[in-house]
Amino acid sequence: MSSTLPEPEPLKALIEALRRLPGVGARTARRMAYHMLQHDVAGAQHLAAALGDAVRDLRHCERCNGFSDEAICPVCANPKRDPSLLCVVETPADQNMIESSHGYKGLYYVLMGRLAPLEGVGPAELQFDRLIRRACDGEVREVILATNFTAEGETTAHYLAESLRSHGLAVSRLARGVPAGSELEYVDAGTIAWALMERRSS
Amino acid sequence: MSSTLPEPEPLKALIEALRRLPGVGARTARRMAYHMLQHDVAGAQHLAAALGDAVRDLRHCERCNGFSDEAICPVCANPKRDPSLLCVVETPADQNMIESSHGYKGLYYVLMGRLAPLEGVGPAELQFDRLIRRACDGEVREVILATNFTAEGETTAHYLAESLRSHGLAVSRLARGVPAGSELEYVDAGTIAWALMERRSS
């Protein structure tokens, strides 16, 4: 939007700050700022406080690396969870999805990213050594790699599988196949190929 | 996202606060929160400060009702602008678009909304009396209604035209017609009908 209208400084600063949110461009940031200032000043104050609180109070769980407001998060501290299973995910959102499947009772490790050499994200940036130390605590028997099935997620899984196996750990990967409830006609060919290759006797 | 994972309180509060932004649902809010906390803590602090500053420092220009950090905004205070023309827009974004056309040198009035009876937005909520007082300052000769060409924008324009005319002001509306650079084949029939009705001799 090429505008010649002088915008008041605090408004300009707010729009710039909102643009740093992922997926928010100039137009959306402007719309957000107008909305907040015109219709939801309480919401703006609320958001400012919540941002400040979160930055101040949140840290990474010492065991799983997920966001936590305590040194050890409730999941890692839960004695009912199976400490012999460690599921490695890219983000807390992925962890949420696995948890909501109610199919897993082990513990987690959150990478907070994936290998992306072009963006300068390598094993050091993701602190793979921390994950290795965590996985080698003597209790973990199997590491389940649940990174995304994208090129970068697969690379991350491959790299981690090598290092974890070299430490004598059993490593597995989420099954690839036809999504539950889907019709074969509408599933992409790559998925069908994988589902054929990894078919199981029934 | 039905999740059974306990989320730390500051993270939950931040996600809830981000959801109040227009167009942001639960999933997007979560992604924004993760991104800020993991990759852009400085951005989060920056946004918190910008929100606080904007809420504290911004007010409405006493003449045009747009956002301003002074009592009278620079546009209204500019002696080079034509005070006999007053252009009424719904939002500062619309004002920006008109300004970027470089086709207007008069003054503005920003409604900060449009009539929407179903949402409880009537003439009182939009402070139409303020606009009438502004338009009746003795200098304004013509009011140009530049609300959107949506049902609600049209209703607003219609309502305003009636009241402004009853105060003896000349009232005009932006021309409706075929957008510049467009091919007739791809213009909707309603627009063509309007362009025919409002055709001009050339």
mmCIF file of C-alpha atoms in Angstrom:
data_model
loop_
_atom_site.group_PDB
_atom_site.id
_atom_site.type_symbol
_atom_site.label_atom_id
_atom_site.label_comp_id
_atom_site.label_asym_id
_atom_site.label_seq_id
_atom_site.Cartn_x
_atom_site.Cartn_y
_atom_site.Cartn_z
ATOM 1 C CA MET A 1 0.000 0.000 0.000
ATOM 2 C CA SER A 2 1.813 3.093 -1.187
ATOM 3 C CA SER A 3 0.353 5.814 0.965
ATOM 4 C CA THR A 4 1.273 9.438 1.230
ATOM 5 C CA LEU A 5 -0.869 9.935 4.300
ATOM 6 C CA PRO A 6 1.182 10.815 7.386
ATOM 7 C CA GLU A 7 0.464 8.139 9.987
ATOM 8 C CA PRO A 8 0.858 8.982 13.679
ATOM 9 C CA GLU A 9 4.066 7.505 15.080
ATOM 10 C CA PRO A 10 2.519 5.176 17.726
ATOM 11 C CA LEU A 11 0.207 3.690 15.073
ATOM 12 C CA LYS A 12 3.098 3.155 12.667
ATOM 13 C CA ALA A 13 5.121 1.498 15.432
ATOM 14 C CA LEU A 14 2.215 -0.802 16.330
ATOM 15 C CA ILE A 15 1.697 -1.849 12.706
ATOM 16 C CA GLU A 16 5.417 -2.609 12.372
ATOM 17 C CA ALA A 17 5.360 -4.658 15.585
ATOM 18 C CA LEU A 18 2.310 -6.659 14.439
ATOM 19 C CA ARG A 19 4.039 -7.450 11.132
ATOM 20 C CA ARG A 20 6.576 -9.528 13.028
ATOM 21 C CA LEU A 21 3.849 -12.073 13.791
ATOM 22 C CA PRO A 22 4.105 -15.067 11.447
ATOM 23 C CA GLY A 23 1.792 -14.827 8.426
ATOM 24 C CA VAL A 24 0.942 -11.171 9.017
ATOM 25 C CA GLY A 25 1.668 -8.719 6.190
ATOM 26 C CA ALA A 26 1.300 -4.935 5.998
ATOM 27 C CA ARG A 27 -2.397 -4.962 5.207
ATOM 28 C CA THR A 28 -3.357 -7.458 7.902
ATOM 29 C CA ALA A 29 -1.204 -5.680 10.483
ATOM 30 C CA ARG A 30 -2.937 -2.405 9.686
ATOM 31 C CA ARG A 31 -6.374 -4.020 9.969
ATOM 32 C CA MET A 32 -5.401 -5.585 13.306
ATOM 33 C CA ALA A 33 -4.137 -2.261 14.642
ATOM 34 C CA TYR A 34 -7.270 -0.377 13.564
ATOM 35 C CA HIS A 35 -9.502 -3.038 15.053
ATOM 36 C CA MET A 36 -7.686 -3.131 18.385
ATOM 37 C CA LEU A 37 -7.534 0.643 18.757
ATOM 38 C CA GLN A 38 -11.092 1.282 17.628
ATOM 39 C CA HIS A 39 -13.043 -1.669 18.968
ATOM 40 C CA ASP A 40 -10.973 -3.520 21.533
ATOM 41 C CA VAL A 41 -8.673 -1.299 23.582
ATOM 42 C CA ALA A 42 -9.112 -3.715 26.496
ATOM 43 C CA GLY A 43 -7.945 -6.516 24.200
ATOM 44 C CA ALA A 44 -4.869 -4.510 23.236
ATOM 45 C CA GLN A 45 -3.944 -3.924 26.871
ATOM 46 C CA HIS A 46 -4.657 -7.571 27.598
ATOM 47 C CA LEU A 47 -2.382 -8.702 24.759
ATOM 48 C CA ALA A 48 0.410 -6.366 25.864
ATOM 49 C CA ALA A 49 0.256 -7.796 29.381
ATOM 50 C CA ALA A 50 0.038 -11.400 28.166
ATOM 51 C CA LEU A 51 3.103 -10.931 25.941
ATOM 52 C CA GLY A 52 5.063 -9.450 28.822
ATOM 53 C CA ASP A 53 3.999 -12.202 31.229
ATOM 54 C CA ALA A 54 4.763 -14.986 28.770
ATOM 55 C CA VAL A 55 8.226 -13.646 27.941
ATOM 56 C CA ARG A 56 8.974 -13.240 31.645
ATOM 57 C CA ASP A 57 7.466 -16.451 33.038
ATOM 58 C CA LEU A 58 7.857 -19.099 30.351
ATOM 59 C CA ARG A 59 10.966 -21.193 29.985
ATOM 60 C CA HIS A 60 11.869 -24.541 28.484
ATOM 61 C CA CYS A 61 11.216 -27.692 30.479
ATOM 62 C CA GLU A 62 14.599 -29.136 31.463
ATOM 63 C CA ARG A 63 13.580 -32.614 30.353
ATOM 64 C CA CYS A 64 11.369 -32.222 27.259
ATOM 65 C CA ASN A 65 12.412 -28.732 26.068
ATOM 66 C CA GLY A 66 8.724 -27.715 25.695
ATOM 67 C CA PHE A 67 7.371 -24.435 27.042
ATOM 68 C CA SER A 68 6.800 -24.576 30.786
ATOM 69 C CA ASP A 69 6.403 -22.224 33.706
ATOM 70 C CA GLU A 70 8.212 -24.677 35.973
ATOM 71 C CA ALA A 71 11.644 -26.306 35.709
ATOM 72 C CA ILE A 72 10.008 -29.650 34.871
ATOM 73 C CA CYS A 73 6.691 -29.561 33.010
ATOM 74 C CA PRO A 74 3.630 -31.482 34.289
ATOM 75 C CA VAL A 75 3.898 -34.098 31.518
ATOM 76 C CA CYS A 76 7.517 -34.954 32.336
ATOM 77 C CA ALA A 77 6.702 -34.904 36.069
ATOM 78 C CA ASN A 78 3.711 -37.222 35.688
ATOM 79 C CA PRO A 79 4.640 -40.614 37.252
ATOM 80 C CA LYS A 80 1.846 -42.328 35.304
ATOM 81 C CA ARG A 81 3.587 -41.799 31.977
ATOM 82 C CA ASP A 82 5.864 -44.524 30.596
ATOM 83 C CA PRO A 83 9.488 -43.313 30.918
ATOM 84 C CA SER A 84 10.775 -46.000 28.542
ATOM 85 C CA LEU A 85 9.201 -44.280 25.500
ATOM 86 C CA LEU A 86 10.394 -40.925 24.180
ATOM 87 C CA CYS A 87 8.524 -39.267 21.318
ATOM 88 C CA VAL A 88 10.447 -36.564 19.428
ATOM 89 C CA VAL A 89 8.301 -33.819 17.840
ATOM 90 C CA GLU A 90 9.136 -30.569 16.035
ATOM 91 C CA THR A 91 6.776 -28.235 17.878
ATOM 92 C CA PRO A 92 4.407 -28.084 20.862
ATOM 93 C CA ALA A 93 1.549 -28.036 18.308
ATOM 94 C CA ASP A 94 2.660 -31.461 17.045
ATOM 95 C CA GLN A 95 2.879 -32.663 20.625
ATOM 96 C CA ASN A 96 -0.706 -31.484 21.170
ATOM 97 C CA MET A 97 -1.917 -33.402 18.122
ATOM 98 C CA ILE A 98 -0.254 -36.627 19.288
ATOM 99 C CA GLU A 99 -1.642 -36.147 22.778
ATOM 100 C CA SER A 100 -5.152 -35.553 21.448
ATOM 101 C CA SER A 101 -4.997 -38.925 19.648
ATOM 102 C CA HIS A 102 -4.996 -40.580 23.116
ATOM 103 C CA GLY A 103 -2.716 -43.210 21.619
ATOM 104 C CA TYR A 104 0.485 -42.413 23.491
ATOM 105 C CA LYS A 105 1.398 -42.636 27.162
ATOM 106 C CA GLY A 106 5.159 -42.129 27.008
ATOM 107 C CA LEU A 107 7.187 -38.929 27.348
ATOM 108 C CA TYR A 108 8.091 -36.273 24.790
ATOM 109 C CA TYR A 109 11.031 -34.268 23.551
ATOM 110 C CA VAL A 110 10.241 -31.049 21.660
ATOM 111 C CA LEU A 111 12.923 -30.013 19.140
ATOM 112 C CA MET A 112 11.415 -26.515 18.674
ATOM 113 C CA GLY A 113 12.297 -26.672 14.994
ATOM 114 C CA ARG A 114 13.697 -28.962 12.319
ATOM 115 C CA LEU A 115 16.944 -29.227 10.395
ATOM 116 C CA ALA A 116 16.939 -26.510 7.718
ATOM 117 C CA PRO A 117 20.501 -25.999 6.484
ATOM 118 C CA LEU A 118 19.438 -23.254 4.069
ATOM 119 C CA GLU A 119 18.082 -21.231 6.997
ATOM 120 C CA GLY A 120 21.160 -21.971 9.055
ATOM 121 C CA VAL A 121 19.395 -24.417 11.381
ATOM 122 C CA GLY A 122 21.741 -27.326 11.989
ATOM 123 C CA PRO A 123 22.191 -29.937 14.745
ATOM 124 C CA ALA A 124 23.912 -27.358 16.972
ATOM 125 C CA GLU A 125 21.072 -24.831 16.711
ATOM 126 C CA LEU A 126 18.546 -27.515 17.632
ATOM 127 C CA GLN A 127 20.792 -28.705 20.497
ATOM 128 C CA PHE A 128 20.735 -32.331 19.375
ATOM 129 C CA ASP A 129 23.290 -33.094 22.094
ATOM 130 C CA ARG A 130 20.624 -32.227 24.694
ATOM 131 C CA LEU A 131 18.215 -34.714 23.112
ATOM 132 C CA ILE A 132 20.916 -37.401 23.023
ATOM 133 C CA ARG A 133 21.683 -36.835 26.724
ATOM 134 C CA ARG A 134 17.959 -36.964 27.503
ATOM 135 C CA ALA A 135 17.508 -40.175 25.515
ATOM 136 C CA CYS A 136 20.525 -41.787 27.194
ATOM 137 C CA ASP A 137 19.185 -41.395 30.736
ATOM 138 C CA GLY A 138 19.068 -45.204 31.083
ATOM 139 C CA GLU A 139 15.275 -45.312 31.306
ATOM 140 C CA VAL A 140 14.421 -44.642 27.674
ATOM 141 C CA ARG A 141 14.210 -47.866 25.637
ATOM 142 C CA GLU A 142 12.704 -46.584 22.411
ATOM 143 C CA VAL A 143 12.724 -43.208 20.686
ATOM 144 C CA ILE A 144 9.736 -42.569 18.391
ATOM 145 C CA LEU A 145 10.567 -39.985 15.729
ATOM 146 C CA ALA A 146 7.404 -37.968 15.054
ATOM 147 C CA THR A 147 8.830 -35.119 12.997
ATOM 148 C CA ASN A 148 6.723 -34.006 10.030
ATOM 149 C CA PHE A 149 6.610 -35.980 6.797
ATOM 150 C CA THR A 150 8.067 -33.063 4.863
ATOM 151 C CA ALA A 151 11.508 -32.957 3.280
ATOM 152 C CA GLU A 152 12.952 -31.161 6.302
ATOM 153 C CA GLY A 153 11.115 -33.314 8.830
ATOM 154 C CA GLU A 154 12.323 -36.481 7.089
ATOM 155 C CA THR A 155 15.902 -35.207 7.026
ATOM 156 C CA THR A 156 15.689 -34.429 10.726
ATOM 157 C CA ALA A 157 14.310 -37.899 11.456
ATOM 158 C CA HIS A 158 17.010 -39.574 9.363
ATOM 159 C CA TYR A 159 19.803 -37.640 11.045
ATOM 160 C CA LEU A 160 18.431 -38.297 14.529
ATOM 161 C CA ALA A 161 17.884 -41.995 13.815
ATOM 162 C CA GLU A 162 21.585 -42.393 12.958
ATOM 163 C CA SER A 163 22.867 -40.675 16.089
ATOM 164 C CA LEU A 164 20.373 -42.309 18.429
ATOM 165 C CA ARG A 165 21.063 -45.795 17.059
ATOM 166 C CA SER A 166 24.795 -45.224 17.499
ATOM 167 C CA HIS A 167 24.009 -44.791 21.204
ATOM 168 C CA GLY A 168 22.353 -48.209 21.283
ATOM 169 C CA LEU A 169 18.749 -46.958 21.403
ATOM 170 C CA ALA A 170 15.815 -48.507 19.540
ATOM 171 C CA VAL A 171 14.482 -45.921 17.104
ATOM 172 C CA SER A 172 11.108 -45.958 15.330
ATOM 173 C CA ARG A 173 9.227 -43.623 13.026
ATOM 174 C CA LEU A 174 5.486 -42.871 12.819
ATOM 175 C CA ALA A 175 3.802 -45.105 10.243
ATOM 176 C CA ARG A 176 3.202 -43.635 6.823
ATOM 177 C CA GLY A 177 0.016 -44.649 5.003
ATOM 178 C CA VAL A 178 -3.485 -43.825 3.952
ATOM 179 C CA PRO A 179 -5.150 -41.339 6.364
ATOM 180 C CA ALA A 180 -8.026 -42.697 8.437
ATOM 181 C CA GLY A 181 -11.403 -42.135 6.757
ATOM 182 C CA SER A 182 -9.989 -41.238 3.378
ATOM 183 C CA GLU A 183 -10.979 -42.631 -0.037
ATOM 184 C CA LEU A 184 -8.137 -44.018 -2.123
ATOM 185 C CA GLU A 185 -9.283 -42.019 -5.159
ATOM 186 C CA TYR A 186 -8.400 -38.797 -3.394
ATOM 187 C CA VAL A 187 -5.137 -39.840 -1.741
ATOM 188 C CA ASP A 188 -1.944 -38.743 -3.499
ATOM 189 C CA ALA A 189 0.100 -41.347 -5.353
ATOM 190 C CA GLY A 190 3.136 -41.008 -3.079
ATOM 191 C CA THR A 191 1.068 -41.915 -0.046
ATOM 192 C CA ILE A 192 -0.430 -44.930 -1.857
ATOM 193 C CA ALA A 193 3.059 -46.064 -2.833
ATOM 194 C CA TRP A 194 4.211 -45.876 0.786
ATOM 195 C CA ALA A 195 1.078 -47.634 2.026
ATOM 196 C CA LEU A 196 1.731 -50.482 -0.436
ATOM 197 C CA MET A 197 5.376 -50.778 0.538
ATOM 198 C CA GLU A 198 4.593 -50.771 4.237
ATOM 199 C CA ARG A 199 1.479 -52.964 3.951
ATOM 200 C CA ARG A 200 0.817 -55.286 6.887
ATOM 201 C CA SER A 201 -0.796 -58.702 7.054
ATOM 202 C CA SER A 202 -4.324 -58.625 8.395
ATOM 203 C CA MET B 1 -7.847 -28.583 18.707
ATOM 204 C CA SER B 2 -9.057 -30.865 21.513
ATOM 205 C CA SER B 3 -5.956 -31.321 23.572
ATOM 206 C CA THR B 4 -5.463 -33.024 26.880
ATOM 207 C CA LEU B 5 -1.976 -31.626 27.290
ATOM 208 C CA PRO B 6 -1.693 -29.234 30.234
ATOM 209 C CA GLU B 7 -0.475 -25.906 28.845
ATOM 210 C CA PRO B 8 1.447 -23.522 31.117
ATOM 211 C CA GLU B 9 -0.783 -20.646 32.260
ATOM 212 C CA PRO B 10 1.201 -17.734 30.688
ATOM 213 C CA LEU B 11 1.174 -19.537 27.318
ATOM 214 C CA LYS B 12 -2.568 -20.183 27.541
ATOM 215 C CA ALA B 13 -3.177 -16.527 28.439
ATOM 216 C CA LEU B 14 -1.051 -15.335 25.498
ATOM 217 C CA ILE B 15 -2.896 -17.601 23.042
ATOM 218 C CA GLU B 16 -6.257 -16.317 24.345
ATOM 219 C CA ALA B 17 -5.080 -12.701 23.998
ATOM 220 C CA LEU B 18 -3.862 -13.267 20.421
ATOM 221 C CA ARG B 19 -7.239 -14.792 19.498
ATOM 222 C CA ARG B 20 -8.823 -11.386 20.017
ATOM 223 C CA LEU B 21 -7.006 -10.110 16.931
ATOM 224 C CA PRO B 22 -9.343 -10.017 13.919
ATOM 225 C CA GLY B 23 -9.068 -13.101 11.710
ATOM 226 C CA VAL B 24 -7.009 -15.067 14.235
ATOM 227 C CA GLY B 25 -8.388 -18.430 15.371
ATOM 228 C CA ALA B 26 -7.103 -20.902 17.934
ATOM 229 C CA ARG B 27 -4.607 -22.589 15.616
ATOM 230 C CA THR B 28 -3.124 -19.357 14.269
ATOM 231 C CA ALA B 29 -2.919 -17.843 17.752
ATOM 232 C CA ARG B 30 -1.019 -20.895 18.966
ATOM 233 C CA ARG B 31 1.379 -20.707 16.014
ATOM 234 C CA MET B 32 1.950 -16.990 16.641
ATOM 235 C CA ALA B 33 2.633 -17.599 20.334
ATOM 236 C CA TYR B 34 5.093 -20.440 19.647
ATOM 237 C CA HIS B 35 6.876 -18.384 17.022
ATOM 238 C CA MET B 36 7.206 -15.299 19.222
ATOM 239 C CA LEU B 37 8.381 -17.234 22.265
ATOM 240 C CA GLN B 38 10.778 -19.497 20.398
ATOM 241 C CA HIS B 39 12.173 -17.298 17.652
ATOM 242 C CA ASP B 40 11.368 -13.665 18.347
ATOM 243 C CA VAL B 41 11.324 -12.783 22.032
ATOM 244 C CA ALA B 42 12.514 -9.288 21.119
ATOM 245 C CA GLY B 43 9.542 -9.003 18.761
ATOM 246 C CA ALA B 44 7.177 -10.021 21.549
ATOM 247 C CA GLN B 45 8.584 -7.374 23.880
ATOM 248 C CA HIS B 46 8.456 -4.873 21.054
ATOM 249 C CA LEU B 47 4.800 -5.667 20.324
ATOM 250 C CA ALA B 48 3.872 -5.410 24.002
ATOM 251 C CA ALA B 49 5.463 -1.969 24.200
ATOM 252 C CA ALA B 50 3.927 -0.791 20.900
ATOM 253 C CA LEU B 51 0.456 -1.843 22.056
ATOM 254 C CA GLY B 52 0.873 0.001 25.338
ATOM 255 C CA ASP B 53 2.203 3.132 23.622
ATOM 256 C CA ALA B 54 -0.539 3.162 20.991
ATOM 257 C CA VAL B 55 -3.330 2.750 23.550
ATOM 258 C CA ARG B 56 -1.810 5.499 25.689
ATOM 259 C CA ASP B 57 -0.827 8.011 22.996
ATOM 260 C CA LEU B 58 -3.338 7.669 20.192
ATOM 261 C CA ARG B 59 -6.621 9.525 20.181
ATOM 262 C CA HIS B 60 -9.113 10.634 17.572
ATOM 263 C CA CYS B 61 -8.464 13.825 15.624
ATOM 264 C CA GLU B 62 -11.050 16.370 16.731
ATOM 265 C CA ARG B 63 -11.846 17.294 13.156
ATOM 266 C CA CYS B 64 -11.636 14.100 11.052
ATOM 267 C CA ASN B 65 -12.062 11.444 13.786
ATOM 268 C CA GLY B 66 -9.065 9.501 12.411
ATOM 269 C CA PHE B 67 -6.284 8.198 14.636
ATOM 270 C CA SER B 68 -3.879 10.923 15.673
ATOM 271 C CA ASP B 69 -1.310 11.629 18.346
ATOM 272 C CA GLU B 70 -2.239 15.296 18.357
ATOM 273 C CA ALA B 71 -5.595 17.041 18.890
ATOM 274 C CA ILE B 72 -5.725 17.923 15.174
ATOM 275 C CA CYS B 73 -4.065 15.508 12.737
ATOM 276 C CA PRO B 74 -1.535 16.736 10.135
ATOM 277 C CA VAL B 75 -3.985 16.263 7.259
ATOM 278 C CA CYS B 76 -6.676 18.440 8.881
ATOM 279 C CA ALA B 77 -4.037 20.976 9.922
ATOM 280 C CA ASN B 78 -2.557 21.221 6.407
ATOM 281 C CA PRO B 79 -3.451 24.682 4.983
ATOM 282 C CA LYS B 80 -2.788 23.411 1.438
ATOM 283 C CA ARG B 81 -5.805 21.101 1.514
ATOM 284 C CA ASP B 82 -9.134 22.314 0.164
ATOM 285 C CA PRO B 83 -11.479 22.889 3.162
ATOM 286 C CA SER B 84 -14.574 23.072 0.935
ATOM 287 C CA LEU B 85 -14.441 19.320 0.202
ATOM 288 C CA LEU B 86 -15.098 16.666 2.851
ATOM 289 C CA CYS B 87 -14.656 13.000 1.966
ATOM 290 C CA VAL B 88 -16.391 10.506 4.302
ATOM 291 C CA VAL B 89 -14.729 7.074 4.588
ATOM 292 C CA GLU B 90 -15.386 4.042 6.760
ATOM 293 C CA THR B 91 -11.837 3.374 7.964
ATOM 294 C CA PRO B 92 -8.321 4.842 7.945
ATOM 295 C CA ALA B 93 -7.414 2.079 5.460
ATOM 296 C CA ASP B 94 -9.987 3.465 3.004
ATOM 297 C CA GLN B 95 -8.592 6.951 3.599
ATOM 298 C CA ASN B 96 -5.114 5.635 2.753
ATOM 299 C CA MET B 97 -6.365 4.139 -0.511
ATOM 300 C CA ILE B 98 -8.005 7.389 -1.580
ATOM 301 C CA GLU B 99 -4.902 9.340 -0.636
ATOM 302 C CA SER B 100 -2.674 6.977 -2.597
ATOM 303 C CA SER B 101 -4.749 7.690 -5.748
ATOM 304 C CA HIS B 102 -3.368 11.254 -5.650
ATOM 305 C CA GLY B 103 -6.759 12.361 -6.955
ATOM 306 C CA TYR B 104 -8.075 14.190 -3.910
ATOM 307 C CA LYS B 105 -6.894 17.328 -2.167
ATOM 308 C CA GLY B 106 -9.805 18.015 0.207
ATOM 309 C CA LEU B 107 -10.273 16.954 3.820
ATOM 310 C CA TYR B 108 -11.572 13.701 5.321
ATOM 311 C CA TYR B 109 -13.957 12.423 7.918
ATOM 312 C CA VAL B 110 -13.400 8.879 9.176
ATOM 313 C CA LEU B 111 -16.553 7.129 10.428
ATOM 314 C CA MET B 112 -14.570 4.287 12.047
ATOM 315 C CA GLY B 113 -17.291 1.866 10.997
ATOM 316 C CA ARG B 114 -20.502 1.595 9.012
ATOM 317 C CA LEU B 115 -24.177 1.210 9.853
ATOM 318 C CA ALA B 116 -24.795 -2.404 10.832
ATOM 319 C CA PRO B 117 -28.125 -2.630 12.656
ATOM 320 C CA LEU B 118 -27.763 -6.378 13.201
ATOM 321 C CA GLU B 119 -24.528 -5.741 15.118
ATOM 322 C CA GLY B 120 -26.108 -2.879 17.035
ATOM 323 C CA VAL B 121 -24.177 -0.200 15.138
ATOM 324 C CA GLY B 122 -26.582 2.678 14.459
ATOM 325 C CA PRO B 123 -26.210 6.416 13.801
ATOM 326 C CA ALA B 124 -25.631 7.053 17.515
ATOM 327 C CA GLU B 125 -22.771 4.535 17.782
ATOM 328 C CA LEU B 126 -21.073 6.120 14.757
ATOM 329 C CA GLN B 127 -21.667 9.615 16.190
ATOM 330 C CA PHE B 128 -23.302 10.903 13.023
ATOM 331 C CA ASP B 129 -24.106 14.152 14.884
ATOM 332 C CA ARG B 130 -20.349 14.811 15.083
ATOM 333 C CA LEU B 131 -20.012 14.399 11.321
ATOM 334 C CA ILE B 132 -23.007 16.711 10.732
ATOM 335 C CA ARG B 133 -21.460 19.370 12.999
ATOM 336 C CA ARG B 134 -18.130 18.968 11.186
ATOM 337 C CA ALA B 135 -19.794 19.281 7.760
ATOM 338 C CA CYS B 136 -21.758 22.352 8.853
ATOM 339 C CA ASP B 137 -18.654 24.388 9.762
ATOM 340 C CA GLY B 138 -19.532 26.879 6.993
ATOM 341 C CA GLU B 139 -16.434 26.036 4.933
ATOM 342 C CA VAL B 140 -17.501 22.640 3.584
ATOM 343 C CA ARG B 141 -19.398 22.986 0.272
ATOM 344 C CA GLU B 142 -19.547 19.357 -0.816
ATOM 345 C CA VAL B 143 -19.488 16.064 1.047
ATOM 346 C CA ILE B 144 -18.172 13.095 -0.969
ATOM 347 C CA LEU B 145 -19.476 9.796 0.377
ATOM 348 C CA ALA B 146 -16.735 7.197 -0.084
ATOM 349 C CA THR B 147 -18.119 4.359 2.019
ATOM 350 C CA ASN B 148 -17.710 0.873 0.570
ATOM 351 C CA PHE B 149 -19.951 -0.412 -2.213
ATOM 352 C CA THR B 150 -21.248 -3.179 0.024
ATOM 353 C CA ALA B 151 -24.803 -3.463 1.356
ATOM 354 C CA GLU B 152 -23.771 -1.861 4.634
ATOM 355 C CA GLY B 153 -21.628 0.818 3.005
ATOM 356 C CA GLU B 154 -24.449 1.731 0.623
ATOM 357 C CA THR B 155 -26.943 1.942 3.488
ATOM 358 C CA THR B 156 -24.571 4.207 5.379
ATOM 359 C CA ALA B 157 -24.107 6.436 2.326
ATOM 360 C CA HIS B 158 -27.847 6.608 1.716
ATOM 361 C CA TYR B 159 -28.593 7.533 5.330
ATOM 362 C CA LEU B 160 -25.837 10.146 5.442
ATOM 363 C CA ALA B 161 -26.893 11.661 2.106
ATOM 364 C CA GLU B 162 -30.384 12.293 3.482
ATOM 365 C CA SER B 163 -29.211 13.992 6.678
ATOM 366 C CA LEU B 164 -26.468 16.016 5.011
ATOM 367 C CA ARG B 165 -28.802 17.249 2.247
ATOM 368 C CA SER B 166 -31.354 18.301 4.867
ATOM 369 C CA HIS B 167 -28.605 20.598 6.197
ATOM 370 C CA GLY B 168 -28.281 22.203 2.751
ATOM 371 C CA LEU B 169 -24.992 20.546 1.794
ATOM 372 C CA ALA B 170 -24.121 19.234 -1.659
ATOM 373 C CA VAL B 171 -23.602 15.479 -1.413
ATOM 374 C CA SER B 172 -21.894 13.203 -3.951
ATOM 375 C CA ARG B 173 -20.950 9.545 -4.116
ATOM 376 C CA LEU B 174 -17.882 7.888 -5.665
ATOM 377 C CA ALA B 175 -18.590 6.806 -9.247
ATOM 378 C CA ARG B 176 -19.506 3.204 -9.808
ATOM 379 C CA GLY B 177 -18.244 1.541 -12.979
ATOM 380 C CA VAL B 178 -15.782 -0.771 -14.647
ATOM 381 C CA PRO B 179 -12.449 -0.926 -12.753
ATOM 382 C CA ALA B 180 -9.478 0.620 -14.525
ATOM 383 C CA GLY B 181 -7.513 -1.914 -16.557
ATOM 384 C CA SER B 182 -10.180 -4.606 -16.465
ATOM 385 C CA GLU B 183 -11.607 -6.613 -19.351
ATOM 386 C CA LEU B 184 -15.384 -6.549 -19.663
ATOM 387 C CA GLU B 185 -15.507 -10.334 -19.993
ATOM 388 C CA TYR B 186 -14.323 -10.685 -16.404
ATOM 389 C CA VAL B 187 -16.341 -7.875 -14.787
ATOM 390 C CA ASP B 188 -19.495 -8.924 -12.921
ATOM 391 C CA ALA B 189 -22.872 -8.176 -14.497
ATOM 392 C CA GLY B 190 -23.975 -5.802 -11.730
ATOM 393 C CA THR B 191 -20.968 -3.579 -12.349
ATOM 394 C CA ILE B 192 -21.626 -3.589 -16.102
ATOM 395 C CA ALA B 193 -25.256 -2.621 -15.465
ATOM 396 C CA TRP B 194 -24.153 0.320 -13.317
ATOM 397 C CA ALA B 195 -21.529 1.383 -15.830
ATOM 398 C CA LEU B 196 -24.201 1.401 -18.543
ATOM 399 C CA MET B 197 -26.665 3.375 -16.448
ATOM 400 C CA GLU B 198 -24.050 5.936 -15.461
ATOM 401 C CA ARG B 199 -22.399 6.119 -18.879
ATOM 402 C CA ARG B 200 -20.961 9.495 -19.855
ATOM 403 C CA SER B 201 -20.636 11.160 -23.212
ATOM 404 C CA SER B 202 -17.112 11.095 -24.604
#
